[in-house]
Every structure is written in C-alpha cells, then in structure tokens.
mmCIF file with all atom_site columns, C-alpha atoms in Angstrom:
data_model
loop_
_atom_site.group_PDB
_atom_site.id
_atom_site.type_symbol
_atom_site.label_atom_id
_atom_site.label_alt_id
_atom_site.label_comp_id
_atom_site.label_asym_id
_atom_site.label_entity_id
_atom_site.label_seq_id
_atom_site.pdbx_PDB_ins_code
_atom_site.Cartn_x
_atom_site.Cartn_y
_atom_site.Cartn_z
_atom_site.occupancy
_atom_site.B_iso_or_equiv
_atom_site.pdbx_formal_charge
_atom_site.auth_seq_id
_atom_site.auth_comp_id
_atom_site.auth_asym_id
_atom_site.auth_atom_id
_atom_site.pdbx_PDB_model_num
ATOM 1   C CA . MET A 1 1   ? 13.504  1.900   44.084  1.00 52.00 ? 18  MET A CA 1
ATOM 2   C CA . GLU A 1 2   ? 15.384  1.822   40.782  1.00 59.00 ? 19  GLU A CA 1
ATOM 3   C CA . SER A 1 3   ? 13.654  -1.408  39.771  1.00 59.00 ? 20  SER A CA 1
ATOM 4   C CA . LEU A 1 4   ? 10.239  0.193   40.316  1.00 52.00 ? 21  LEU A CA 1
ATOM 5   C CA . LEU A 1 5   ? 11.190  3.119   38.083  1.00 52.00 ? 22  LEU A CA 1
ATOM 6   C CA . ARG A 1 6   ? 12.561  0.760   35.453  1.00 61.00 ? 23  ARG A CA 1
ATOM 7   C CA . ASN A 1 7   ? 9.355   -1.335  35.473  1.00 61.00 ? 24  ASN A CA 1
ATOM 8   C CA . ASP A 1 8   ? 7.263   1.824   35.087  1.00 61.00 ? 25  ASP A CA 1
ATOM 9   C CA . GLU A 1 9   ? 9.379   2.954   32.131  1.00 66.00 ? 26  GLU A CA 1
ATOM 10  C CA . GLU A 1 10  ? 9.120   -0.490  30.497  1.00 63.00 ? 27  GLU A CA 1
ATOM 11  C CA . GLU A 1 11  ? 5.325   -0.483  30.881  1.00 66.00 ? 28  GLU A CA 1
ATOM 12  C CA . LYS A 1 12  ? 5.119   2.973   29.309  1.00 70.00 ? 29  LYS A CA 1
ATOM 13  C CA . ALA A 1 13  ? 7.329   1.870   26.414  1.00 69.00 ? 30  ALA A CA 1
ATOM 14  C CA . ALA A 1 14  ? 5.217   -1.259  25.828  1.00 68.00 ? 31  ALA A CA 1
ATOM 15  C CA . SER A 1 15  ? 2.035   0.817   25.937  1.00 77.00 ? 32  SER A CA 1
ATOM 16  C CA . LYS A 1 16  ? 3.498   3.331   23.498  1.00 87.00 ? 33  LYS A CA 1
ATOM 17  C CA . LEU A 1 17  ? 4.553   0.532   21.142  1.00 89.00 ? 34  LEU A CA 1
ATOM 18  C CA . SER A 1 18  ? 1.080   -1.023  21.130  1.00 90.00 ? 35  SER A CA 1
ATOM 19  C CA . GLN A 1 19  ? -0.476  2.391   20.440  1.00 93.00 ? 36  GLN A CA 1
ATOM 20  C CA . GLN A 1 20  ? 1.931   2.936   17.543  1.00 93.00 ? 37  GLN A CA 1
ATOM 21  C CA . ALA A 1 21  ? 1.071   -0.477  16.098  1.00 94.00 ? 38  ALA A CA 1
ATOM 22  C CA . LEU A 1 22  ? -2.635  0.256   16.412  1.00 95.00 ? 39  LEU A CA 1
ATOM 23  C CA . ARG A 1 23  ? -2.245  3.629   14.675  1.00 96.00 ? 40  ARG A CA 1
ATOM 24  C CA . PHE A 1 24  ? -0.113  2.019   11.961  1.00 97.00 ? 41  PHE A CA 1
ATOM 25  C CA . PHE A 1 25  ? -2.790  -0.561  11.172  1.00 97.00 ? 42  PHE A CA 1
ATOM 26  C CA . ALA A 1 26  ? -5.517  2.088   11.338  1.00 97.00 ? 43  ALA A CA 1
ATOM 27  C CA . HIS A 1 27  ? -3.695  4.147   8.692   1.00 97.00 ? 44  HIS A CA 1
ATOM 28  C CA . THR A 1 28  ? -3.174  1.023   6.587   1.00 98.00 ? 45  THR A CA 1
ATOM 29  C CA . ALA A 1 29  ? -6.889  0.268   6.784   1.00 98.00 ? 46  ALA A CA 1
ATOM 30  C CA . LEU A 1 30  ? -7.753  3.872   5.862   1.00 97.00 ? 47  LEU A CA 1
ATOM 31  C CA . ALA A 1 31  ? -5.495  3.751   2.814   1.00 97.00 ? 48  ALA A CA 1
ATOM 32  C CA . LEU A 1 32  ? -6.962  0.463   1.624   1.00 98.00 ? 49  LEU A CA 1
ATOM 33  C CA . CYS A 1 33  ? -10.526 1.652   2.295   1.00 98.00 ? 50  CYS A CA 1
ATOM 34  C CA . ALA A 1 34  ? -9.882  4.786   0.217   1.00 97.00 ? 51  ALA A CA 1
ATOM 35  C CA . TRP A 1 35  ? -8.585  2.600   -2.610  1.00 98.00 ? 52  TRP A CA 1
ATOM 36  C CA . LEU A 1 36  ? -11.530 0.185   -2.313  1.00 97.00 ? 53  LEU A CA 1
ATOM 37  C CA . ALA A 1 37  ? -13.974 3.112   -2.413  1.00 97.00 ? 54  ALA A CA 1
ATOM 38  C CA . PHE A 1 38  ? -12.278 4.277   -5.610  1.00 97.00 ? 55  PHE A CA 1
ATOM 39  C CA . MET A 1 39  ? -12.535 0.763   -7.068  1.00 96.00 ? 56  MET A CA 1
ATOM 40  C CA . LEU A 1 40  ? -16.224 0.501   -6.131  1.00 96.00 ? 57  LEU A CA 1
ATOM 41  C CA . LEU A 1 41  ? -16.912 3.886   -7.708  1.00 95.00 ? 58  LEU A CA 1
ATOM 42  C CA . GLY A 1 42  ? -15.207 2.696   -10.888 1.00 93.00 ? 59  GLY A CA 1
ATOM 43  C CA . TYR A 1 43  ? -17.252 -0.487  -10.807 1.00 93.00 ? 60  TYR A CA 1
ATOM 44  C CA . VAL A 1 44  ? -20.504 1.468   -10.433 1.00 94.00 ? 61  VAL A CA 1
ATOM 45  C CA . LEU A 1 45  ? -19.660 4.047   -13.113 1.00 92.00 ? 62  LEU A CA 1
ATOM 46  C CA . ASN A 1 46  ? -18.062 1.443   -15.390 1.00 88.00 ? 63  ASN A CA 1
ATOM 47  C CA . PRO A 1 47  ? -16.286 3.904   -17.707 1.00 89.00 ? 64  PRO A CA 1
ATOM 48  C CA . PRO A 1 48  ? -15.417 2.406   -21.095 1.00 87.00 ? 65  PRO A CA 1
ATOM 49  C CA . ARG A 1 49  ? -11.821 1.629   -22.029 1.00 89.00 ? 66  ARG A CA 1
ATOM 50  C CA . VAL A 1 50  ? -9.894  3.024   -19.067 1.00 92.00 ? 67  VAL A CA 1
ATOM 51  C CA . SER A 1 51  ? -6.280  1.932   -19.322 1.00 92.00 ? 68  SER A CA 1
ATOM 52  C CA . GLN A 1 52  ? -4.513  0.192   -16.476 1.00 92.00 ? 69  GLN A CA 1
ATOM 53  C CA . SER A 1 53  ? -1.936  2.968   -16.257 1.00 93.00 ? 70  SER A CA 1
ATOM 54  C CA . VAL A 1 54  ? -4.713  5.501   -15.557 1.00 95.00 ? 71  VAL A CA 1
ATOM 55  C CA . ILE A 1 55  ? -6.110  3.208   -12.879 1.00 95.00 ? 72  ILE A CA 1
ATOM 56  C CA . LEU A 1 56  ? -2.613  2.871   -11.399 1.00 96.00 ? 73  LEU A CA 1
ATOM 57  C CA . LEU A 1 57  ? -2.195  6.650   -11.333 1.00 97.00 ? 74  LEU A CA 1
ATOM 58  C CA . LEU A 1 58  ? -5.602  7.124   -9.694  1.00 97.00 ? 75  LEU A CA 1
ATOM 59  C CA . SER A 1 59  ? -4.806  4.309   -7.248  1.00 97.00 ? 76  SER A CA 1
ATOM 60  C CA . ILE A 1 60  ? -1.932  6.490   -6.082  1.00 98.00 ? 77  ILE A CA 1
ATOM 61  C CA . LEU A 1 61  ? -3.691  9.867   -6.226  1.00 98.00 ? 78  LEU A CA 1
ATOM 62  C CA . VAL A 1 62  ? -6.954  9.025   -4.430  1.00 98.00 ? 79  VAL A CA 1
ATOM 63  C CA . PRO A 1 63  ? -5.245  7.600   -1.302  1.00 98.00 ? 80  PRO A CA 1
ATOM 64  C CA . LEU A 1 64  ? -2.669  10.417  -1.523  1.00 98.00 ? 81  LEU A CA 1
ATOM 65  C CA . VAL A 1 65  ? -5.446  12.960  -1.074  1.00 98.00 ? 82  VAL A CA 1
ATOM 66  C CA . VAL A 1 66  ? -6.996  10.923  1.749   1.00 98.00 ? 83  VAL A CA 1
ATOM 67  C CA . GLY A 1 67  ? -3.613  10.523  3.450   1.00 97.00 ? 84  GLY A CA 1
ATOM 68  C CA . TYR A 1 68  ? -2.987  14.245  3.158   1.00 97.00 ? 85  TYR A CA 1
ATOM 69  C CA . ALA A 1 69  ? -6.408  15.108  4.608   1.00 96.00 ? 86  ALA A CA 1
ATOM 70  C CA . VAL A 1 70  ? -6.208  12.633  7.476   1.00 96.00 ? 87  VAL A CA 1
ATOM 71  C CA . THR A 1 71  ? -2.666  13.573  8.443   1.00 96.00 ? 88  THR A CA 1
ATOM 72  C CA . HIS A 1 72  ? -3.380  17.278  8.088   1.00 94.00 ? 89  HIS A CA 1
ATOM 73  C CA . VAL A 1 73  ? -6.083  16.912  10.746  1.00 94.00 ? 90  VAL A CA 1
ATOM 74  C CA . TRP A 1 74  ? -4.577  14.091  12.816  1.00 92.00 ? 91  TRP A CA 1
ATOM 75  C CA . GLN A 1 75  ? -0.795  14.579  12.898  1.00 91.00 ? 92  GLN A CA 1
ATOM 76  C CA . ASP A 1 76  ? 0.793   11.142  13.111  1.00 93.00 ? 93  ASP A CA 1
ATOM 77  C CA . GLU A 1 77  ? 4.218   9.960   11.993  1.00 92.00 ? 94  GLU A CA 1
ATOM 78  C CA . MET A 1 78  ? 2.942   6.391   11.611  1.00 94.00 ? 95  MET A CA 1
ATOM 79  C CA . ALA A 1 79  ? 0.912   7.417   8.571   1.00 95.00 ? 96  ALA A CA 1
ATOM 80  C CA . THR A 1 80  ? 4.114   7.860   6.584   1.00 96.00 ? 97  THR A CA 1
ATOM 81  C CA . ALA A 1 81  ? 5.173   4.242   7.118   1.00 96.00 ? 98  ALA A CA 1
ATOM 82  C CA . VAL A 1 82  ? 2.246   2.349   5.580   1.00 97.00 ? 99  VAL A CA 1
ATOM 83  C CA . TRP A 1 83  ? 4.086   2.016   2.256   1.00 97.00 ? 100 TRP A CA 1
ATOM 84  C CA . LEU A 1 84  ? 6.040   -0.773  3.954   1.00 97.00 ? 101 LEU A CA 1
ATOM 85  C CA . VAL A 1 85  ? 2.920   -2.960  4.045   1.00 97.00 ? 102 VAL A CA 1
ATOM 86  C CA . GLY A 1 86  ? 2.521   -2.485  0.292   1.00 97.00 ? 103 GLY A CA 1
ATOM 87  C CA . LEU A 1 87  ? 6.170   -3.330  -0.318  1.00 97.00 ? 104 LEU A CA 1
ATOM 88  C CA . ILE A 1 88  ? 6.010   -6.451  1.833   1.00 98.00 ? 105 ILE A CA 1
ATOM 89  C CA . TRP A 1 89  ? 2.793   -7.547  0.091   1.00 97.00 ? 106 TRP A CA 1
ATOM 90  C CA . LEU A 1 90  ? 4.405   -6.987  -3.319  1.00 97.00 ? 107 LEU A CA 1
ATOM 91  C CA . LEU A 1 91  ? 7.490   -8.993  -2.334  1.00 97.00 ? 108 LEU A CA 1
ATOM 92  C CA . ILE A 1 92  ? 5.490   -11.899 -0.926  1.00 97.00 ? 109 ILE A CA 1
ATOM 93  C CA . ILE A 1 93  ? 3.337   -12.199 -4.032  1.00 97.00 ? 110 ILE A CA 1
ATOM 94  C CA . SER A 1 94  ? 6.423   -11.779 -6.241  1.00 96.00 ? 111 SER A CA 1
ATOM 95  C CA . LEU A 1 95  ? 7.993   -14.830 -4.632  1.00 96.00 ? 112 LEU A CA 1
ATOM 96  C CA . TRP A 1 96  ? 4.782   -16.764 -5.163  1.00 95.00 ? 113 TRP A CA 1
ATOM 97  C CA . ILE A 1 97  ? 4.590   -15.697 -8.825  1.00 94.00 ? 114 ILE A CA 1
ATOM 98  C CA . LEU A 1 98  ? 8.229   -16.598 -9.460  1.00 93.00 ? 115 LEU A CA 1
ATOM 99  C CA . ASP A 1 99  ? 7.621   -20.043 -7.992  1.00 93.00 ? 116 ASP A CA 1
ATOM 100 C CA . MET A 1 100 ? 4.638   -20.726 -10.291 1.00 90.00 ? 117 MET A CA 1
ATOM 101 C CA . PRO A 1 101 ? 5.129   -23.059 -13.246 1.00 89.00 ? 118 PRO A CA 1
ATOM 102 C CA . THR A 1 102 ? 4.629   -21.717 -16.749 1.00 85.00 ? 119 THR A CA 1
ATOM 103 C CA . GLY A 1 103 ? 2.795   -23.336 -19.597 1.00 83.00 ? 120 GLY A CA 1
ATOM 104 C CA . PRO A 1 104 ? 0.364   -22.604 -22.397 1.00 85.00 ? 121 PRO A CA 1
ATOM 105 C CA . ASN A 1 105 ? -1.809  -19.605 -21.430 1.00 80.00 ? 122 ASN A CA 1
ATOM 106 C CA . ALA A 1 106 ? 0.332   -19.136 -18.331 1.00 84.00 ? 123 ALA A CA 1
ATOM 107 C CA . CYS A 1 107 ? 3.340   -17.040 -19.385 1.00 85.00 ? 124 CYS A CA 1
ATOM 108 C CA . PHE A 1 108 ? 4.852   -19.801 -21.490 1.00 85.00 ? 125 PHE A CA 1
ATOM 109 C CA . GLN A 1 109 ? 8.682   -19.656 -21.519 1.00 85.00 ? 126 GLN A CA 1
ATOM 110 C CA . CYS A 1 110 ? 8.828   -16.405 -19.526 1.00 87.00 ? 127 CYS A CA 1
ATOM 111 C CA . ASP A 1 111 ? 11.914  -15.385 -17.596 1.00 90.00 ? 128 ASP A CA 1
ATOM 112 C CA . ALA A 1 112 ? 11.574  -13.906 -14.082 1.00 91.00 ? 129 ALA A CA 1
ATOM 113 C CA . THR A 1 113 ? 11.346  -10.271 -15.152 1.00 93.00 ? 130 THR A CA 1
ATOM 114 C CA . GLU A 1 114 ? 8.780   -10.976 -17.822 1.00 92.00 ? 131 GLU A CA 1
ATOM 115 C CA . LYS A 1 115 ? 6.730   -13.068 -15.389 1.00 93.00 ? 132 LYS A CA 1
ATOM 116 C CA . LEU A 1 116 ? 6.544   -10.185 -12.929 1.00 94.00 ? 133 LEU A CA 1
ATOM 117 C CA . THR A 1 117 ? 5.911   -7.367  -15.405 1.00 94.00 ? 134 THR A CA 1
ATOM 118 C CA . ARG A 1 118 ? 3.257   -9.307  -17.268 1.00 92.00 ? 135 ARG A CA 1
ATOM 119 C CA . THR A 1 119 ? 1.563   -10.357 -14.021 1.00 93.00 ? 136 THR A CA 1
ATOM 120 C CA . PHE A 1 120 ? 1.671   -7.037  -12.148 1.00 95.00 ? 137 PHE A CA 1
ATOM 121 C CA . PHE A 1 121 ? 1.432   -4.559  -15.033 1.00 93.00 ? 138 PHE A CA 1
ATOM 122 C CA . SER A 1 122 ? -0.005  -6.658  -17.901 1.00 89.00 ? 139 SER A CA 1
ATOM 123 C CA . LEU A 1 123 ? 2.767   -5.374  -20.180 1.00 84.00 ? 140 LEU A CA 1
ATOM 124 C CA . PRO A 1 124 ? 2.860   -6.089  -23.096 1.00 84.00 ? 141 PRO A CA 1
ATOM 125 C CA . ARG A 1 125 ? -0.066  -8.436  -22.350 1.00 86.00 ? 142 ARG A CA 1
ATOM 126 C CA . PRO A 1 126 ? -1.284  -10.293 -19.238 1.00 89.00 ? 143 PRO A CA 1
ATOM 127 C CA . SER A 1 127 ? 0.668   -13.355 -18.169 1.00 89.00 ? 144 SER A CA 1
ATOM 128 C CA . GLY A 1 128 ? -2.254  -15.653 -17.437 1.00 88.00 ? 145 GLY A CA 1
ATOM 129 C CA . LEU A 1 129 ? -0.936  -16.260 -13.926 1.00 90.00 ? 146 LEU A CA 1
ATOM 130 C CA . ILE A 1 130 ? -3.286  -15.707 -10.970 1.00 91.00 ? 147 ILE A CA 1
ATOM 131 C CA . ASP A 1 131 ? -6.131  -15.311 -13.449 1.00 89.00 ? 148 ASP A CA 1
ATOM 132 C CA . ASN A 1 132 ? -4.706  -12.005 -14.760 1.00 89.00 ? 149 ASN A CA 1
ATOM 133 C CA . ASP A 1 133 ? -5.682  -10.320 -11.469 1.00 93.00 ? 150 ASP A CA 1
ATOM 134 C CA . GLY A 1 134 ? -2.152  -9.186  -10.584 1.00 93.00 ? 151 GLY A CA 1
ATOM 135 C CA . PRO A 1 135 ? -2.836  -5.452  -10.905 1.00 95.00 ? 152 PRO A CA 1
ATOM 136 C CA . PHE A 1 136 ? -6.004  -5.640  -8.794  1.00 95.00 ? 153 PHE A CA 1
ATOM 137 C CA . LEU A 1 137 ? -4.595  -7.947  -6.125  1.00 95.00 ? 154 LEU A CA 1
ATOM 138 C CA . VAL A 1 138 ? -1.076  -6.558  -5.825  1.00 96.00 ? 155 VAL A CA 1
ATOM 139 C CA . THR A 1 139 ? -0.044  -3.527  -7.863  1.00 97.00 ? 156 THR A CA 1
ATOM 140 C CA . TRP A 1 140 ? -2.935  -1.163  -7.203  1.00 97.00 ? 157 TRP A CA 1
ATOM 141 C CA . PRO A 1 141 ? -3.206  -1.803  -3.422  1.00 98.00 ? 158 PRO A CA 1
ATOM 142 C CA . ALA A 1 142 ? 0.569   -1.396  -3.056  1.00 98.00 ? 159 ALA A CA 1
ATOM 143 C CA . ALA A 1 143 ? 0.358   1.834   -5.053  1.00 98.00 ? 160 ALA A CA 1
ATOM 144 C CA . ALA A 1 144 ? -2.495  3.010   -2.817  1.00 98.00 ? 161 ALA A CA 1
ATOM 145 C CA . LEU A 1 145 ? -0.400  2.469   0.301   1.00 98.00 ? 162 LEU A CA 1
ATOM 146 C CA . LEU A 1 146 ? 2.493   4.332   -1.293  1.00 98.00 ? 163 LEU A CA 1
ATOM 147 C CA . GLY A 1 147 ? 0.217   7.222   -2.270  1.00 98.00 ? 164 GLY A CA 1
ATOM 148 C CA . TYR A 1 148 ? -1.233  7.439   1.239   1.00 98.00 ? 165 TYR A CA 1
ATOM 149 C CA . SER A 1 149 ? 2.271   7.596   2.701   1.00 98.00 ? 166 SER A CA 1
ATOM 150 C CA . ILE A 1 150 ? 3.312   10.345  0.311   1.00 97.00 ? 167 ILE A CA 1
ATOM 151 C CA . GLY A 1 151 ? 0.207   12.395  1.125   1.00 97.00 ? 168 GLY A CA 1
ATOM 152 C CA . ALA A 1 152 ? 0.828   11.946  4.845   1.00 97.00 ? 169 ALA A CA 1
ATOM 153 C CA . ARG A 1 153 ? 4.461   13.008  4.481   1.00 96.00 ? 170 ARG A CA 1
ATOM 154 C CA . VAL A 1 154 ? 3.488   16.156  2.569   1.00 96.00 ? 171 VAL A CA 1
ATOM 155 C CA . ALA A 1 155 ? 0.894   17.040  5.230   1.00 95.00 ? 172 ALA A CA 1
ATOM 156 C CA . LEU A 1 156 ? 3.424   16.578  8.030   1.00 92.00 ? 173 LEU A CA 1
ATOM 157 C CA . ARG A 1 157 ? 6.043   18.652  6.239   1.00 82.00 ? 174 ARG A CA 1
ATOM 158 C CA . ARG A 1 158 ? 3.613   21.518  5.565   1.00 74.00 ? 175 ARG A CA 1
ATOM 159 C CA . ARG A 1 159 ? 2.338   21.533  9.137   1.00 67.00 ? 176 ARG A CA 1
ATOM 160 C CA . ARG A 1 160 ? 5.894   21.656  10.521  1.00 69.00 ? 177 ARG A CA 1
ATOM 161 C CA . SER A 1 161 ? 6.893   24.472  8.201   1.00 71.00 ? 178 SER A CA 1
ATOM 162 C CA . LYS A 1 162 ? 3.920   26.527  9.417   1.00 70.00 ? 179 LYS A CA 1
ATOM 163 C CA . ASP A 1 163 ? 4.822   25.971  13.103  1.00 62.00 ? 180 ASP A CA 1
#
C-alpha cells in the first residue's frame, strides 16, 4: 500500500515539475516577445539618433511593464525566474566572444574586459566582433528578461501585501 502512495506522489511531483517548466518557458517567451515588439516598433518608427543606453533602458522598462501586467493578472512565481535565461545566454556568448581571435577591425589587442564591454555595450566604440551586433543579440534580450523578472516580482509583492 505504501508503494502505491509513493508512486502517486512521484507522479504528482513529476507533473508539477513539467507544469512549472512549461510556465517558465511561457514567461520567457512573453518577455522576449515584448522586447521584440519594442524592437519592431523602433524599426518602423526609425527615430533618429537614439543612443544605445536609451535602447537598453527601454529594453528593461517595456518588458518590466509587461511582466508586471501579466503577473498581476496571472500570479505565478516562475515569472520571477526568467532572468536566469538571460544570464545563461550572456555567459554563453561571453565565453564565445572571449575565445574569438582579435585582429584589425576586430578588437585589435583587446584584453578580456575590453572585448566584452566593446562587444556588448559598444563602449567606447564597437569591437567589430560578431558584426557589432552584441547589444542586439545579447545585451538587450538579457536586459529584457531581467526587466520582466523585476516587474513580475513587484506584482507578486504588491498582490501579497494586499492579501
């Protein structure tokens, strides 16, 4: 009889884990879709001379608002953990960037820190690595996931304080 109860508990735990994973990836997709919608809007409007720091700030704020709205309606702890995907993505690409050779027009004689800051933030100028797409491919999506998580955390905290 105990083995039947144990099997039932294990099945419930496995089902709960798969549901959590599904919700986690759904929140990740929502955060990235909010960021992509922001990017498409910027592409359509094509405002002149918008700095990358403004885009970075908006890449955090737009998903933050979406994360707040979604979590305010659909209370879910998994929404607060999507920043981990952004961090893992940033770390994977960082290893790839650090392994890249340097040369003329490709961060010539850069040390590791300079390689990463020039690739991901284009400071003081772009590195030339990964076709100067570091902010678009890595920094802004990671910032969007962080912003979504922060918005979700604020929504959860406010809802709990009201209860």
